[in-house]
Amino acid sequence: MAKSILILGACGQIGTELTMVLREKYGNDAVVASDIREGSKNLMESGPFELVDATNYEAIEDVVMHYEIEEVYLMAAMLSATAEKFPMRAWNLNMNSLFNVLNLAKEKKIDKVFWPSSIAVFGPNTPKNRTPQHTLTQPSTVYGISKLSGERWCEYYFNKYGVDVRSVRYPGLISWKTQPGGGTTDYAVEIFHKALSEKKYTSFLSEWTKLPMMYMDDAIRATISLMEANVATLQIRSSYNLGAMSFTPKELAACIKAHIPEFEMNYAPDFRQEIANSWPASVDDSSAHQDWGWTPKFDLKKTTEEMLKNLKSN
Ligand code: SER
């Protein structure tokens, strides 16, 4: 029998694409999608779907038992910009959902867990360029505090209870199938939609704000290859730095202009600028490379081409 997988937060930016790729790989019936709301038609109709609140332990346990789930990908979370507006709600969602899944694994009801961390675990005192795997982590955002705490708990559950939990610190993720919501790096997705529909975009981050970014295909490939990696090779049970490219809004605008010469970019930084200022410009992901062979395939040029091509034909 194929292994059975549950995705919590399957209707979000990462979950939607992850579900479809896992279904293709392991079979539609082997991958149960779940979220607190319904998702795209494609996701809902291609395999099993359950309405599940990731903060409700019993609700997750019911689905795990019913489908004899072995692996859980926990993709439900409140992102950085929204979390600044609702600190307690963000803390409750981001932490309780993680404890629910870690405890299911501790009780041996599931075998393996994927949980995403973020570049948000770093803070204003962290070295900005090629940020090392092990360095100062003093996040200044609600979201970053929840991700750093989550990393500490993942490592603790691995050391104390032998829970096989695996994690990466995602950079900003760029995708055309599903839009992100409530993040600080979302400008790098919005810009493509506006470039095509209005030929102009006003960035909420300044032109010089350099951040680590990744195209969604790379993010999904990284996630699945970490989950499939030989357990003996994994040295890090908090979360792996994961890199692909780094650019500023100005550099992204220039790349779009090469395809859409009339494109016009303006800048009106808002409260998200301060969040971005506290994050790295690039990360050193050599541990991911050494331990499980991580190598990105998409740079800024290729990402821009893919985004414009796919959004145009949709
Ligand atoms: N993309 C996320 C955000 O902007 C960072 O993990 O909140």
Short mmCIF file of N, CA and C in Angstrom, two decimals, residues 8-9 35-37 52-57 60 74-80 82-83 86-101 115-116 142-143 146-147 150 181:
data_model
loop_
_atom_site.label_atom_id
_atom_site.label_comp_id
_atom_site.label_asym_id
_atom_site.label_seq_id
_atom_site.Cartn_x
_atom_site.Cartn_y
_atom_site.Cartn_z
N LEU A 8 -2.25 19.64 6.23
CA LEU A 8 -3.06 20.63 6.96
C LEU A 8 -2.75 21.99 6.36
N GLY A 9 -3.78 22.77 6.04
CA GLY A 9 -3.55 24.04 5.35
C GLY A 9 -3.32 23.82 3.87
N ASP A 35 -8.23 21.71 5.29
CA ASP A 35 -8.09 23.14 5.59
C ASP A 35 -9.35 23.55 6.35
N ILE A 36 -9.37 24.79 6.87
CA ILE A 36 -10.60 25.25 7.53
C ILE A 36 -11.60 25.79 6.51
N ARG A 37 -11.17 25.91 5.25
CA ARG A 37 -12.07 26.36 4.19
C ARG A 37 -11.85 25.50 2.96
N VAL A 52 -10.78 20.68 8.37
CA VAL A 52 -10.13 20.47 9.66
C VAL A 52 -9.52 21.78 10.16
N ASP A 53 -9.78 22.10 11.41
CA ASP A 53 -9.13 23.23 12.07
C ASP A 53 -7.86 22.69 12.71
N ALA A 54 -6.71 23.18 12.25
CA ALA A 54 -5.42 22.63 12.70
C ALA A 54 -5.14 22.89 14.18
N THR A 55 -5.93 23.77 14.82
CA THR A 55 -5.74 24.00 16.26
C THR A 55 -6.57 23.01 17.10
N ASN A 56 -7.35 22.15 16.42
CA ASN A 56 -8.21 21.20 17.13
C ASN A 56 -7.59 19.80 17.08
N TYR A 57 -7.01 19.38 18.21
CA TYR A 57 -6.29 18.10 18.26
C TYR A 57 -7.18 16.93 17.86
N ILE A 60 -7.89 16.61 14.09
CA ILE A 60 -6.76 16.05 13.31
C ILE A 60 -6.64 14.55 13.59
N LEU A 74 2.35 20.13 7.88
CA LEU A 74 1.56 21.18 8.54
C LEU A 74 1.82 22.53 7.87
N MET A 75 0.96 22.91 6.93
CA MET A 75 1.17 24.14 6.18
C MET A 75 0.25 25.28 6.63
N ALA A 76 -0.55 25.06 7.67
CA ALA A 76 -1.44 26.12 8.17
C ALA A 76 -0.64 27.08 9.04
N ALA A 77 -0.73 28.38 8.78
CA ALA A 77 -0.02 29.37 9.60
C ALA A 77 -0.54 30.76 9.29
N MET A 78 -0.33 31.68 10.23
CA MET A 78 -0.59 33.09 9.95
C MET A 78 0.75 33.74 9.65
N LEU A 79 0.85 34.45 8.51
CA LEU A 79 2.12 35.02 8.06
C LEU A 79 2.44 36.36 8.75
N SER A 80 3.63 36.87 8.40
CA SER A 80 4.23 37.96 9.18
C SER A 80 3.40 39.24 9.29
N THR A 82 0.10 39.85 8.76
CA THR A 82 -1.16 39.65 9.48
C THR A 82 -0.88 39.40 10.96
N ALA A 83 0.17 38.66 11.25
CA ALA A 83 0.49 38.34 12.64
C ALA A 83 0.80 39.59 13.47
N PHE A 86 -2.61 40.72 14.60
CA PHE A 86 -3.33 39.82 15.52
C PHE A 86 -2.34 38.91 16.25
N PRO A 87 -1.53 39.49 17.15
CA PRO A 87 -0.45 38.70 17.77
C PRO A 87 -0.93 37.43 18.47
N MET A 88 -1.99 37.53 19.26
CA MET A 88 -2.41 36.35 20.03
C MET A 88 -3.00 35.28 19.13
N ARG A 89 -3.76 35.71 18.12
CA ARG A 89 -4.33 34.74 17.18
C ARG A 89 -3.22 34.03 16.41
N ALA A 90 -2.19 34.79 16.04
CA ALA A 90 -1.06 34.19 15.30
C ALA A 90 -0.33 33.17 16.19
N TRP A 91 -0.08 33.58 17.44
CA TRP A 91 0.62 32.68 18.36
C TRP A 91 -0.19 31.39 18.57
N ASN A 92 -1.50 31.54 18.78
CA ASN A 92 -2.34 30.37 19.01
C ASN A 92 -2.37 29.44 17.81
N LEU A 93 -2.56 30.00 16.63
CA LEU A 93 -2.61 29.14 15.43
C LEU A 93 -1.25 28.49 15.18
N ASN A 94 -0.20 29.33 15.14
CA ASN A 94 1.11 28.80 14.74
C ASN A 94 1.66 27.79 15.76
N MET A 95 1.42 28.01 17.04
CA MET A 95 1.99 27.11 18.05
C MET A 95 1.09 25.90 18.32
N ASN A 96 -0.21 26.12 18.49
CA ASN A 96 -1.08 24.99 18.83
C ASN A 96 -1.14 23.95 17.72
N SER A 97 -1.16 24.42 16.48
CA SER A 97 -1.19 23.45 15.38
C SER A 97 0.09 22.61 15.40
N LEU A 98 1.22 23.25 15.70
CA LEU A 98 2.48 22.50 15.74
C LEU A 98 2.47 21.49 16.89
N PHE A 99 2.05 21.92 18.08
CA PHE A 99 1.99 20.97 19.21
C PHE A 99 1.07 19.80 18.90
N ASN A 100 -0.05 20.07 18.24
CA ASN A 100 -0.98 18.98 17.91
C ASN A 100 -0.28 17.91 17.08
N VAL A 101 0.43 18.35 16.07
CA VAL A 101 1.07 17.40 15.17
C VAL A 101 2.27 16.71 15.85
N TRP A 115 7.26 20.53 8.92
CA TRP A 115 6.78 21.81 9.45
C TRP A 115 7.67 22.92 8.90
N PRO A 116 7.08 23.95 8.28
CA PRO A 116 7.88 25.01 7.69
C PRO A 116 8.26 26.09 8.68
N VAL A 142 6.13 39.05 15.57
CA VAL A 142 5.30 38.01 16.19
C VAL A 142 5.48 36.69 15.44
N TYR A 143 5.44 36.78 14.12
CA TYR A 143 5.59 35.60 13.27
C TYR A 143 6.96 34.94 13.50
N SER A 146 7.16 33.13 16.75
CA SER A 146 6.46 31.83 16.73
C SER A 146 7.27 30.79 15.95
N LYS A 147 7.92 31.21 14.87
CA LYS A 147 8.72 30.25 14.08
C LYS A 147 9.97 29.81 14.85
N GLY A 150 8.90 27.45 17.48
CA GLY A 150 8.57 26.19 16.81
C GLY A 150 9.81 25.37 16.52
N GLY A 181 -0.99 35.24 1.22
CA GLY A 181 -1.84 36.20 1.94
C GLY A 181 -1.20 36.58 3.25
#
